[in-house]
CSV table of C-alpha atoms in Angstrom, one decimal:
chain,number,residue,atom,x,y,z
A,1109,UNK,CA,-10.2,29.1,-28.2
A,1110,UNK,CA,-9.6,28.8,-24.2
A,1111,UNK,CA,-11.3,26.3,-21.8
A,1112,UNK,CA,-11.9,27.2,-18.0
A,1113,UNK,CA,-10.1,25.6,-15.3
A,1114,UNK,CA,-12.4,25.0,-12.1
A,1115,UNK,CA,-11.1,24.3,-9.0
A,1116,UNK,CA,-13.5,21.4,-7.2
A,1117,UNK,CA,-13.4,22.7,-4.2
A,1118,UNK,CA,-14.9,26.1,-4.9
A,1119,UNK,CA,-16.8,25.2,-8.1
A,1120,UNK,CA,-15.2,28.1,-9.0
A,1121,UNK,CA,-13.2,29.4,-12.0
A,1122,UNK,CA,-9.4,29.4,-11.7
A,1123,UNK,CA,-8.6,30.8,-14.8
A,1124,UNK,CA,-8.2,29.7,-18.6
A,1125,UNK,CA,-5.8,28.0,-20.6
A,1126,UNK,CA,-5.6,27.1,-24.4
A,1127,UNK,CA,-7.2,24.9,-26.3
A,1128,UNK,CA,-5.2,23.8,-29.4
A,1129,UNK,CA,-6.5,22.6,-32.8
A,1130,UNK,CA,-5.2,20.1,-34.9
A,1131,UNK,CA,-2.9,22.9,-36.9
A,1132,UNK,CA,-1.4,23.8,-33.7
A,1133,UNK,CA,-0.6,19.9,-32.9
A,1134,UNK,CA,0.2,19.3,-36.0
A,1135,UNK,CA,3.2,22.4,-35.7
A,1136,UNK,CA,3.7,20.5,-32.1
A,1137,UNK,CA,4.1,17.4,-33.8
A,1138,UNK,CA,6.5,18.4,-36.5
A,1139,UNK,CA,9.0,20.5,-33.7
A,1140,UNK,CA,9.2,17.2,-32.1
A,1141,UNK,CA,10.2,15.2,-35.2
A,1142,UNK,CA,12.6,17.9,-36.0
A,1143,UNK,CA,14.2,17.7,-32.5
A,1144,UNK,CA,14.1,14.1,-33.0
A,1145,UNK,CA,17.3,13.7,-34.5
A,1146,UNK,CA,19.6,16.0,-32.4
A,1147,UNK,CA,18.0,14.5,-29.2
A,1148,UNK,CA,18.7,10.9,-29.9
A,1149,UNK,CA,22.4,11.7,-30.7
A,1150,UNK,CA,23.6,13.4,-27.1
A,1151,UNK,CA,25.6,11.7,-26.0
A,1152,UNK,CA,24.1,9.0,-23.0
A,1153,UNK,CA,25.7,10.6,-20.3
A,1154,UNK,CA,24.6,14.2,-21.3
A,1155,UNK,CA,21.0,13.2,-21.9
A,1156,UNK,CA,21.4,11.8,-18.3
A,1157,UNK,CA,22.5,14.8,-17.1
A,1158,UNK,CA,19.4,16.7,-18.5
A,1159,UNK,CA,16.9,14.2,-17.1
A,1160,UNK,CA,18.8,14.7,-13.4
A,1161,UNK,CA,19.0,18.7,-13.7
A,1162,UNK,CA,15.0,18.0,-14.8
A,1163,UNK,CA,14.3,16.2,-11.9
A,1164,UNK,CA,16.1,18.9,-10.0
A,1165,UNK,CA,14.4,22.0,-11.0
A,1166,UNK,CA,10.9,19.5,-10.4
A,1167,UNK,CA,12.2,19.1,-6.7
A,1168,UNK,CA,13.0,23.3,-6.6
A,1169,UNK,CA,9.3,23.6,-7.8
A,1170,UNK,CA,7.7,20.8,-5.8
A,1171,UNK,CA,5.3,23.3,-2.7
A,1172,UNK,CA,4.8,25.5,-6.1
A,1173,UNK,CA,3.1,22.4,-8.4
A,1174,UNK,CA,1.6,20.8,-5.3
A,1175,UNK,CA,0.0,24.3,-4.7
A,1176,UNK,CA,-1.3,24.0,-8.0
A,1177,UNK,CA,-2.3,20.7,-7.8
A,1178,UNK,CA,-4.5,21.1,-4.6
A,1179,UNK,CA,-6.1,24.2,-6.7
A,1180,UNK,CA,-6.8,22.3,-10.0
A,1181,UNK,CA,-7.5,19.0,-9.1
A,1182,UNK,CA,-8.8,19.0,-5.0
A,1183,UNK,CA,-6.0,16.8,-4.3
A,1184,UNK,CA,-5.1,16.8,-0.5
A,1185,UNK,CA,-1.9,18.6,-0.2
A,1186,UNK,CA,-0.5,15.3,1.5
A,1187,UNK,CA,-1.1,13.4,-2.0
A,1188,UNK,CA,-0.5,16.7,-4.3
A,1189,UNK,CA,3.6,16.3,-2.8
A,1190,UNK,CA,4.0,12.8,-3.1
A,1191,UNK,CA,2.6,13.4,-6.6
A,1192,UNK,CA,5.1,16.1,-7.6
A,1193,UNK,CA,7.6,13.7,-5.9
A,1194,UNK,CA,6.9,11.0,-7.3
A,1195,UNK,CA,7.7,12.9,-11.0
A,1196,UNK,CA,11.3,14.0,-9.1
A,1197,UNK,CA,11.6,10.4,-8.3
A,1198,UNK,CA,11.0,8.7,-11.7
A,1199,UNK,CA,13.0,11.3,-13.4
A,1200,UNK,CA,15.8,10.7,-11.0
A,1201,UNK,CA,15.3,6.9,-12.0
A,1202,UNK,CA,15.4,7.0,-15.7
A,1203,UNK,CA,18.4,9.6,-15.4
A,1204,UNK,CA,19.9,6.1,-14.5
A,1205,UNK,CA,18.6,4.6,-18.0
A,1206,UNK,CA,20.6,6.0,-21.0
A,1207,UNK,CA,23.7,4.3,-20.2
A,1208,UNK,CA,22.4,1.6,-19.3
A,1209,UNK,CA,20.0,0.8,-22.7
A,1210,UNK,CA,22.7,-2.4,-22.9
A,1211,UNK,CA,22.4,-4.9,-25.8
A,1212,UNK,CA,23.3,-8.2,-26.3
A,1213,UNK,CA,26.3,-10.2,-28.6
A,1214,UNK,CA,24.6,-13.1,-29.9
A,1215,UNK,CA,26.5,-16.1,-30.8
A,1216,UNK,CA,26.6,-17.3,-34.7
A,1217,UNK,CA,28.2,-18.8,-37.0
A,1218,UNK,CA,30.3,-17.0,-39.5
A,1219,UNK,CA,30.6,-13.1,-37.8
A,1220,UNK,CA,29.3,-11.2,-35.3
A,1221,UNK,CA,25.5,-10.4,-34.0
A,1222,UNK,CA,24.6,-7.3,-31.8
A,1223,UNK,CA,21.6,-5.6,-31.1
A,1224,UNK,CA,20.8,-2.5,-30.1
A,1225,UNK,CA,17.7,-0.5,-28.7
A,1226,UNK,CA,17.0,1.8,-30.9
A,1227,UNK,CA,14.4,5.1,-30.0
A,1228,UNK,CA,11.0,5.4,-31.8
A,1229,UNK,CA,10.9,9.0,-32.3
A,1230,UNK,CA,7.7,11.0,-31.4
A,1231,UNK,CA,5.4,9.7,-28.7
A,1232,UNK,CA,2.4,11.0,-27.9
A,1233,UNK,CA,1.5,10.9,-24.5
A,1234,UNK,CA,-2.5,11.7,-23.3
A,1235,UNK,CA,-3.1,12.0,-19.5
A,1236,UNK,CA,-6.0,11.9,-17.5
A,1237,UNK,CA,-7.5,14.1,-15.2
A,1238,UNK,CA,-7.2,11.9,-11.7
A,1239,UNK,CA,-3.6,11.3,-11.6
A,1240,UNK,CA,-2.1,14.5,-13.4
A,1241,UNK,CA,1.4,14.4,-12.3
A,1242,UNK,CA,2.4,11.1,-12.1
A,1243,UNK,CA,1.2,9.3,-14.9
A,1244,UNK,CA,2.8,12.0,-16.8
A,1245,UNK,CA,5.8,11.7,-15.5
A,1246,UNK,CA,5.6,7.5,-16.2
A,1247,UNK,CA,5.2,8.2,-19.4
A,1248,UNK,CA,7.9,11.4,-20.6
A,1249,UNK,CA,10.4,10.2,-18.5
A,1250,UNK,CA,11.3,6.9,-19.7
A,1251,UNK,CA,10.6,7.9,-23.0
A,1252,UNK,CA,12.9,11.0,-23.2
A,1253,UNK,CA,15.6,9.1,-21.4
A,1254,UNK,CA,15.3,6.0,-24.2
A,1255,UNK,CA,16.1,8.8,-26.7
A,1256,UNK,CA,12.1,9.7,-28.5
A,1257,UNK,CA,11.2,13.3,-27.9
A,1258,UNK,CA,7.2,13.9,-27.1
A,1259,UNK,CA,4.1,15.7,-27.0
A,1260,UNK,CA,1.9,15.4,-23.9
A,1261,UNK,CA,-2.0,16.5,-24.0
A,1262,UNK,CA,-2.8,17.0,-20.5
A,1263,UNK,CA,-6.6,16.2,-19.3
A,1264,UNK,CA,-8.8,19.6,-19.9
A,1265,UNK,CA,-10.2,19.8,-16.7
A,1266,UNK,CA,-6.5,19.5,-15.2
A,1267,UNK,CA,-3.6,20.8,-17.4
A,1268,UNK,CA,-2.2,23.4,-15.1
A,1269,UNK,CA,0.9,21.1,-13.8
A,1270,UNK,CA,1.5,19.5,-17.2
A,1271,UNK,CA,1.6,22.9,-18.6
A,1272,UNK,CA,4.3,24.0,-15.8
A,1273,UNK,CA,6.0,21.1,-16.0
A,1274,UNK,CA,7.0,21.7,-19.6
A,1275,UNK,CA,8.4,25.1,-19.1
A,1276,UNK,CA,10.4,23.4,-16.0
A,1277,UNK,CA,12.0,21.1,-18.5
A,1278,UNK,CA,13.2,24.4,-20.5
A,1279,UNK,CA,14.5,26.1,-17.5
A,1280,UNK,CA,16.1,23.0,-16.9
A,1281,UNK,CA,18.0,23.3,-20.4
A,1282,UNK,CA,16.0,20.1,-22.4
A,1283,UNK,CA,16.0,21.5,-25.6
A,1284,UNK,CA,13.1,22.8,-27.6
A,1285,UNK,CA,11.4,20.7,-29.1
A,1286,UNK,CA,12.2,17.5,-27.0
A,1287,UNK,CA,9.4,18.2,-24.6
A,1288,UNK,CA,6.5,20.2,-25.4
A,1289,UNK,CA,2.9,20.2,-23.6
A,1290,UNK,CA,-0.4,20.6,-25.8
A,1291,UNK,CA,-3.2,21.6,-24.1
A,1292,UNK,CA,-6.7,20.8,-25.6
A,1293,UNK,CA,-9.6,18.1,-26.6
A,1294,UNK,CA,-9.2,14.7,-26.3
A,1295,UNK,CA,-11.1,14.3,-29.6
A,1296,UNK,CA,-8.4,16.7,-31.4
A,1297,UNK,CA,-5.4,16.5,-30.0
A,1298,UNK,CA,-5.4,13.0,-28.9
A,1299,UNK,CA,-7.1,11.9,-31.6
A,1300,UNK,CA,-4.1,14.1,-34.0
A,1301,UNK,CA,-1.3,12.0,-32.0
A,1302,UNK,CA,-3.4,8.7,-33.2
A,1303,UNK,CA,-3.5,9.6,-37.0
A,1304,UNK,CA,-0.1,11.6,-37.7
A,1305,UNK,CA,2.1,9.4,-39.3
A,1306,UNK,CA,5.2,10.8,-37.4
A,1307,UNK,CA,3.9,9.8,-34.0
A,1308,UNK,CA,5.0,6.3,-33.6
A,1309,UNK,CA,4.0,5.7,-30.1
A,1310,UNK,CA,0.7,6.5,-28.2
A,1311,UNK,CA,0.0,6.2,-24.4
A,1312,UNK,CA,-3.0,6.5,-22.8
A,1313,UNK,CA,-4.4,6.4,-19.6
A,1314,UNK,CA,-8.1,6.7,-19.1
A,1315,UNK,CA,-11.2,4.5,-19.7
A,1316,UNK,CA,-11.1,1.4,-21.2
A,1317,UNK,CA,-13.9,2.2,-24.3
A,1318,UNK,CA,-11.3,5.4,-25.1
A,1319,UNK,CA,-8.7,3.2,-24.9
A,1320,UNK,CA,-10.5,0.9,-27.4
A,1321,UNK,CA,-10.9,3.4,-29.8
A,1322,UNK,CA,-7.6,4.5,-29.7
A,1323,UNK,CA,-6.0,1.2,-29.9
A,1324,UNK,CA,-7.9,0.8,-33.2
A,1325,UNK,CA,-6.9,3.8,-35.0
A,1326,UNK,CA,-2.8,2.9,-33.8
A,1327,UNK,CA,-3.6,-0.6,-35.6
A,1328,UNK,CA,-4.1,1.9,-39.0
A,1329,UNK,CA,-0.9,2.6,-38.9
A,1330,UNK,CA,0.9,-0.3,-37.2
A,1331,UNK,CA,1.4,2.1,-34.0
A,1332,UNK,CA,3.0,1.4,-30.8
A,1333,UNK,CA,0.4,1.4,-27.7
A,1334,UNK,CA,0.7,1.4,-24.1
A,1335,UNK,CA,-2.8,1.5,-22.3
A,1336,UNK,CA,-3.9,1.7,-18.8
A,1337,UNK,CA,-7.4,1.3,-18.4
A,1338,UNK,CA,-10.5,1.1,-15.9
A,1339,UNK,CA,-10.0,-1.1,-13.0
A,1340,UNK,CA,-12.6,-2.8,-10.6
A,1341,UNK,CA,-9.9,-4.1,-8.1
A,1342,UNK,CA,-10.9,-6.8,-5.2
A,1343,UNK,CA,-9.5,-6.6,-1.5
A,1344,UNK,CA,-10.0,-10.3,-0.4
A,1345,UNK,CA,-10.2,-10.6,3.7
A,1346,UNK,CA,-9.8,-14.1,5.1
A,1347,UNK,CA,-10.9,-15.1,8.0
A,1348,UNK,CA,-7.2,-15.9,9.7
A,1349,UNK,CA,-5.9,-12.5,8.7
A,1350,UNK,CA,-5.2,-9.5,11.4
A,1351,UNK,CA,-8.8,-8.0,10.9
A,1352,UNK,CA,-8.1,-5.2,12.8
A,1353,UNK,CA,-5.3,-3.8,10.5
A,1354,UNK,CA,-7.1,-5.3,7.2
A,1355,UNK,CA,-10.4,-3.1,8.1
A,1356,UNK,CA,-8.2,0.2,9.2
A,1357,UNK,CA,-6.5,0.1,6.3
A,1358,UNK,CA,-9.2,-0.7,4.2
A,1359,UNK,CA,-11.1,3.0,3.8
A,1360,UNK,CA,-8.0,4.5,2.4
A,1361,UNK,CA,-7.7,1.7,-0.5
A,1362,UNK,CA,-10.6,2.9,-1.7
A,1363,UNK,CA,-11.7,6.6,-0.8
A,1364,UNK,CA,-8.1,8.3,-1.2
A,1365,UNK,CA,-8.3,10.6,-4.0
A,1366,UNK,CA,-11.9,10.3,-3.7
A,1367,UNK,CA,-11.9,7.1,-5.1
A,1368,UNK,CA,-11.1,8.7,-8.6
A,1369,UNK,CA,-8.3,5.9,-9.0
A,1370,UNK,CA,-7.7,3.0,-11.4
A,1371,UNK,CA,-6.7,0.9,-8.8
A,1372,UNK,CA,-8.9,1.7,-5.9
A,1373,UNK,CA,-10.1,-1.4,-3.9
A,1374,UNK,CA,-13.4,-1.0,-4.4
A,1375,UNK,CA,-14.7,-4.3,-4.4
A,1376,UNK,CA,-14.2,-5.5,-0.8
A,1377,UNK,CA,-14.7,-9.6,-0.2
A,1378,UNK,CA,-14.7,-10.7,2.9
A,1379,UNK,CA,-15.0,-14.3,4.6
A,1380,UNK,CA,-18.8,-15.1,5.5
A,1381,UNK,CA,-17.6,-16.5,9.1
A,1382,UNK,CA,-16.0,-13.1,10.0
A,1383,UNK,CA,-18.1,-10.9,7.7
A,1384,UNK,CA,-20.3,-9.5,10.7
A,1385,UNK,CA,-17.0,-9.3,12.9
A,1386,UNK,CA,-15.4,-7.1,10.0
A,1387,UNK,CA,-18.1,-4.7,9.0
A,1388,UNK,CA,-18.1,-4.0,12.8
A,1389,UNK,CA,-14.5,-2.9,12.4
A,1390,UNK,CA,-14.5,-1.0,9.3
A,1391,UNK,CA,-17.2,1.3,9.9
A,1392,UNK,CA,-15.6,3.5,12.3
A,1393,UNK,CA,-12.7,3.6,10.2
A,1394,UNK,CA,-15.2,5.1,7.4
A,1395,UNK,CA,-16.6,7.4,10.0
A,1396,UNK,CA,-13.1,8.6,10.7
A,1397,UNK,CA,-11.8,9.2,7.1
A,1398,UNK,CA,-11.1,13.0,7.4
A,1399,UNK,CA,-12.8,14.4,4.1
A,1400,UNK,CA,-11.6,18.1,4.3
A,1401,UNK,CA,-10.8,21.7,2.6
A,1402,UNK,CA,-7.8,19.6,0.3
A,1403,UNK,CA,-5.0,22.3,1.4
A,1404,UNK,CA,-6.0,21.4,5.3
A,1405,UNK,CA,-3.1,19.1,6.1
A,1406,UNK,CA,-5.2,16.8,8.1
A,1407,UNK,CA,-7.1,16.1,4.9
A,1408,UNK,CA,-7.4,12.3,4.1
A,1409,UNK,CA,-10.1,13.2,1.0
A,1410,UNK,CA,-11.0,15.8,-0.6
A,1411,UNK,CA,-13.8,16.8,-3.4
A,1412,UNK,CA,-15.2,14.9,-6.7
A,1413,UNK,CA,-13.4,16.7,-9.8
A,1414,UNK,CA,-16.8,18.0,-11.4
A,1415,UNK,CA,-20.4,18.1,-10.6
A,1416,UNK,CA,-21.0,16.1,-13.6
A,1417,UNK,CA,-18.7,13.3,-12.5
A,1418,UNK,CA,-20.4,13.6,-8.5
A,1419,UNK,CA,-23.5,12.9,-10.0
A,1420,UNK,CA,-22.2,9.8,-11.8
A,1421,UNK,CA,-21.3,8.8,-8.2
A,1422,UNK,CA,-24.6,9.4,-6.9
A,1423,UNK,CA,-25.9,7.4,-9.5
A,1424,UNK,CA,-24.5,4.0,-8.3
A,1425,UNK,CA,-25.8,4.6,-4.5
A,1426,UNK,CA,-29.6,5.7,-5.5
A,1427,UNK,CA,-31.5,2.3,-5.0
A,1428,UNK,CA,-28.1,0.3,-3.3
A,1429,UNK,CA,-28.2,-0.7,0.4
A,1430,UNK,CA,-26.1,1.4,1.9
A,1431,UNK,CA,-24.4,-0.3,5.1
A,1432,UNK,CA,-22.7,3.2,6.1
A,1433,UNK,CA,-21.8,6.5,5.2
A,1434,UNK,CA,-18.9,8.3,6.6
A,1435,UNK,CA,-18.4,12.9,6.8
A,1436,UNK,CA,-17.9,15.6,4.0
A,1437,UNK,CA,-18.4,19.3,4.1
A,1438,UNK,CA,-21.5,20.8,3.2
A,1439,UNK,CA,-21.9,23.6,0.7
A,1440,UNK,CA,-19.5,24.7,-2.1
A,1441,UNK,CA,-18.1,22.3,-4.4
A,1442,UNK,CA,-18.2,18.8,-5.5
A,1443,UNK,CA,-18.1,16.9,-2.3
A,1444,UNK,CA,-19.1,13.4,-1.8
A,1445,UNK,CA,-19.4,11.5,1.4
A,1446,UNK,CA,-16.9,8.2,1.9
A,1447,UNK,CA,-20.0,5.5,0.8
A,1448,UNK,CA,-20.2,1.5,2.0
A,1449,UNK,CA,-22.7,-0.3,0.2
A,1450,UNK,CA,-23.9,-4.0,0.6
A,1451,UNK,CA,-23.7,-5.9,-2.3
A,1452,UNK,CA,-26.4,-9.0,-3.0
A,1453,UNK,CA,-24.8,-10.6,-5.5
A,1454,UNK,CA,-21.9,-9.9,-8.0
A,1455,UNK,CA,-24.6,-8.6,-10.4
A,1456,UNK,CA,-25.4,-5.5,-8.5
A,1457,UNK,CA,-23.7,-2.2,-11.0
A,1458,UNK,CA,-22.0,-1.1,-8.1
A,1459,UNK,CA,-20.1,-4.4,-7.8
A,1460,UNK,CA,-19.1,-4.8,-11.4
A,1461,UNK,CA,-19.0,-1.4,-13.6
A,1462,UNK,CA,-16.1,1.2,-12.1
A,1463,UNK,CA,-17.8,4.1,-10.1
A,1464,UNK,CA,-14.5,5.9,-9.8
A,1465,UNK,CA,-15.7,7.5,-6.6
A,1466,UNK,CA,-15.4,7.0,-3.2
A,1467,UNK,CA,-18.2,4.2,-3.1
A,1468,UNK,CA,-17.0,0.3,-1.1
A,1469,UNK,CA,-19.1,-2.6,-2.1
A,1470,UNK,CA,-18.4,-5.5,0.4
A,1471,UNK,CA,-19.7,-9.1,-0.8
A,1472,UNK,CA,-19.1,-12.3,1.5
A,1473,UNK,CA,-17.2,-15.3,0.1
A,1474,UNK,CA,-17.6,-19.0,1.5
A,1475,UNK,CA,-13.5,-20.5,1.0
A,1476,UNK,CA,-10.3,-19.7,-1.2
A,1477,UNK,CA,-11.9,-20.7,-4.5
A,1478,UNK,CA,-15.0,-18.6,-4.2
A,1479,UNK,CA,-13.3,-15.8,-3.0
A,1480,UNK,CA,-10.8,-16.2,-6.5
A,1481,UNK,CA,-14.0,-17.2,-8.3
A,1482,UNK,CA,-15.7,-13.6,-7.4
A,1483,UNK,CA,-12.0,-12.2,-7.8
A,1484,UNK,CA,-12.1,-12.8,-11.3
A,1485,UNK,CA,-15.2,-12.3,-12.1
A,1486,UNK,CA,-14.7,-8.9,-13.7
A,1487,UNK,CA,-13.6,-8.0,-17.0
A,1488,UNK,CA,-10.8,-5.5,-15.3
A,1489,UNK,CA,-7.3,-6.9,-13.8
A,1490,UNK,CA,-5.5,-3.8,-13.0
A,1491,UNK,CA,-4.6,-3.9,-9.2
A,1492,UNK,CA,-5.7,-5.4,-6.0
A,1493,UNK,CA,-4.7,-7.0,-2.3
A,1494,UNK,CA,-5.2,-9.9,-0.2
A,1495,UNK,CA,-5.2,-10.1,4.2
A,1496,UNK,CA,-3.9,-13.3,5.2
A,1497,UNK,CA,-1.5,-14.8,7.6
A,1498,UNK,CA,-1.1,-18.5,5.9
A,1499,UNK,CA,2.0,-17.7,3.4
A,1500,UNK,CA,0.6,-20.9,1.4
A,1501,UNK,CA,-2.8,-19.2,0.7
A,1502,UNK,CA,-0.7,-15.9,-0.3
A,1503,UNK,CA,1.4,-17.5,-3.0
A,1504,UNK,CA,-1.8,-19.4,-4.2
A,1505,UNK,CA,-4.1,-16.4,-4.5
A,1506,UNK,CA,-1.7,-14.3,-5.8
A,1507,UNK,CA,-0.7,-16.8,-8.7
A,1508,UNK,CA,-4.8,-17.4,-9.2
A,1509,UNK,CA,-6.4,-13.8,-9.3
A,1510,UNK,CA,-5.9,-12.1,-12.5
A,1511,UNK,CA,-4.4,-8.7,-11.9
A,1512,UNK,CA,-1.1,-7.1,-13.1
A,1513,UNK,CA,-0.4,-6.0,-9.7
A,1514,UNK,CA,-1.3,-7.7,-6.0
A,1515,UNK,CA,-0.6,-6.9,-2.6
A,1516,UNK,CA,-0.1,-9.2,0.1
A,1517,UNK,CA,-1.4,-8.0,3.8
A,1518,UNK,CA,-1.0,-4.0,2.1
A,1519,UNK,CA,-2.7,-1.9,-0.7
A,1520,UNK,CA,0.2,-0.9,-2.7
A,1521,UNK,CA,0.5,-0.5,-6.1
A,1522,UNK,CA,2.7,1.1,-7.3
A,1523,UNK,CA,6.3,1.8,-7.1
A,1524,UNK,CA,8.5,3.5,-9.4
A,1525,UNK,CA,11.1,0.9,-10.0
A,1526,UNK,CA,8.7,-2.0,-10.2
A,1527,UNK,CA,6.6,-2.8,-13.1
A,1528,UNK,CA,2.9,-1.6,-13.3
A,1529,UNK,CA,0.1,-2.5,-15.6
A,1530,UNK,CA,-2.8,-4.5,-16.1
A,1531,UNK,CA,-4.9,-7.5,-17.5
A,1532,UNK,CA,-8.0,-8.1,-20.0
A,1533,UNK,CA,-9.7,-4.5,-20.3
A,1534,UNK,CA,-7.3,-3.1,-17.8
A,1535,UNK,CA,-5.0,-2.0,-20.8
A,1536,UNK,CA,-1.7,-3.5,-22.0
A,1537,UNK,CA,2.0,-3.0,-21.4
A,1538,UNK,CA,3.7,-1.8,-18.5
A,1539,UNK,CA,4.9,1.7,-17.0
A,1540,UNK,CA,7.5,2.0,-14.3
A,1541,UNK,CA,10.4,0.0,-13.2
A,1542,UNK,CA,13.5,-1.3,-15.7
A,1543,UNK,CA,11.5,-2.6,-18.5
A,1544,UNK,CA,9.4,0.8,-19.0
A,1545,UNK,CA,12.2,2.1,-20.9
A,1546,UNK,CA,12.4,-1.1,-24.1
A,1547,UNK,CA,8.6,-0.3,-24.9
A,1548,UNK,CA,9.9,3.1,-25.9
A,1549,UNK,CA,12.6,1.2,-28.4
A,1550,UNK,CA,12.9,-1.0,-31.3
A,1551,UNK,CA,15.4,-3.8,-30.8
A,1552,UNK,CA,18.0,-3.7,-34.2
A,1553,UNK,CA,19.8,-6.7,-35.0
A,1554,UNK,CA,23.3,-6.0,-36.8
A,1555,UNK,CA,24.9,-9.3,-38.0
A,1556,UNK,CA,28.8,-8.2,-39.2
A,1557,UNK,CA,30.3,-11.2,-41.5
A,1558,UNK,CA,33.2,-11.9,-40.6
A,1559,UNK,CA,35.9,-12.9,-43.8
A,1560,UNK,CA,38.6,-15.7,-43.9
């Protein structure tokens, strides 16, 4: 059984991969145990050597999977390199990790207490279709370098870099078994790394009611989980802040990778008394977001992944005021026009569910606790930012808005050696950063008696 591989931009067929059953992830499944033991006894330094020559090969490779990236997904080429870098990168920084997994003498009376960090063994990893590379990469790399060996089930409408990425880790020498990709249906594949008793970690990335669903089947089994979720993040815009910088900035929070992002700023609250002033601002910086062919270099945007998911889109502006609309082609392939749309209340659907497209719904807010009032008022807390010059109301809004990840006077989110997760339905755990690497271990406490 194959599934077809579209590319967005064309609407048309790329070419076909597999699509694996459960006796095929089951065989996946059981390499990966086998491997298991062998892996988590090289030797620290050797293991970093592996992960380093990995993240090697990934940079020999990087035009090639960006290539492929702008292809599968409609990825701008900009964003399809700092995606293939940013799986260099986080290789390069776990590389740092297995001599490092350091654990602690505890104090006691009558011998001696150690612990160590112990690996889990198989982890499955499921990826979705917006972020391909990277979240990957989040996942594999701190796992592998902790010592677990794992099975990744790319998204089926964008496996093509997962699936070169595994044959990269060969060529790089990782040895068989340790890393294998498994192309196929969420519903068999994912839901095989949920039930088989030798996977002892899941992590997912994707919506929060699949996440939900696969949270409960881990609890069967007592199963390790890391989840990132949907995301309905708030850009807050006070009136003292630099306006000008806060509403150029702002179209790119929101629209780049079409808006198909987690932590997109898509819920834009700005301060009644300077809400006139800074829709003024911001709409010729919508106007201006370059929406082009994804391999154009110029490209700021580029198309919806499937007509299916542009006709979601669509679905939130039918019957919304819009306030703006910025430029896309016409013609072939799933293209959607940068959106701005005036909210009326914090009940409007585009304000509150997660369009995942490039739609902005601006709301005003009347002082600081409104503005954290509205903030909140979501059952997501993945990412989000604040404009302000007063460092006081910073610190404050920061501490008050409930979000894993903030950003004061910027929209950045992530970083690879800082952590990165969210709140409430925004998932649980964290990726990324030094701590990634103990949610892939069991702490082991060794108490050695010591005799007269």
């Amino acid at each position: 059984m194959t599934t077809d591989v579209i590319n967005p931009s064309t609407g048309q067929v790329l070419t076909s991969v597999p699509s694996l059953g459960v006796a095929e992830t089951d065989a996946a499944i059981e390499r990966a145990a086998k491997a298991f033991p062998s892996w988590r006894a090289v030797a620290p330094g050797d293991r970093a050597r592996l992960l380093r020559r990995f993240a090697a090969v990934v940079d020999e490779h990087l035009e090639e999977l960006a290539a492929l990236e702008v292809r599968n997904s409609g990825h701008t080429i900009g964003n399809a390199r700092w995606e293939a870098g940013n799986v260099r990168d986080v290789l390069d920084y776990y590389a740092g990790a297995p001599e490092r997994l350091i654990g602690k003498q505890i104090p006691v009376a009558g011998g001696l207490d150690v612990t160590f960090h112990e690996p889990l063994g198989v982890v499955g990893i499921i990826v979705p279709w917006n972020f391909p590379m990277p979240i990957a990469g989040w996942g594999f790399a701190p796992a592998l370098a902790a010592g677990n060996t794992v099975v990744l089930k790319p998204a089926e409408l964008t496996p093509l870099t997962a699936i070169r990425l595994g044959e990269l880790a060969l060529e790089a020498g990782l040895p068989a078994g340790v890393f294998q990709v498994v192309p196929g249906k969420g519903s068999v594949v994912g839901q095989r790394f949920v039930t088989h008793p030798a996977v002892r970690k899941v992590c997912f990335t994707g919506s929060t009611d699949v996440g939900k669903s696969i949270m409960a089947g881990c609890a069967d089994q007592v199963k390790r989980v890391t989840l990132e979720l949907g995301g309905k993040s708030a850009n807050i815009v006070f009136a003292d802040a630099d306006l000008a910088k806060a509403a150029a900035s702002a179209p790119a929070s929101v629209f780049d990778n079409a808006g198909q992002d987690c932590c997109a700023r898509s819920r834009l609250l700005v301060q009644e008394s300077v809400y006139d002033k800074f829709l003024g601002l911001l709409e010729p910086a919508v106007k201006a977001f370059r929406v082009l062919e994804p391999s154009d270099a110029a490209a700021e945007m580029g198309p919806l992944i499937s007509a299916a998911h542009r006709s979601t889109v669509a679905s939130y502006v039918d019957g919304a005021e819009v306030g703006f609309v910025g430029n896309a082609p016409e013609g072939d392939g799933w293209w959607f026009p940068p959106t701005v749309l005036l909210a009326h209340g914090p009940d409007d659907r585009h304000w509150r569910e997660e369009v995942f497209g490039p739609v902005l719904s601006v709301l005003p807010f009347k002082d600081e606790d409104d503005a954290v009032r509205l903030a909140n008022d979501t059952e997501y807390g993945l990412s989000g930012s604040l404009w302000t010059r007063d460092l006081g109301r910073a610190l404050r809004v920061s501490r008050a808005v409930e979000t894993g990840a903030l950003s004061v006077n910027s929209h950045s989110s992530v970083r690879y050696w800082t952590p990165f997760g969210g709140m409430k339905q925004s998932g649980l755990g964290r990726e990324l950063g030094p701590d990634a690497l103990l949610g892939f271990t069991d702490v082991k406490n060794v108490f050695l008696a010591m005799g007269d």
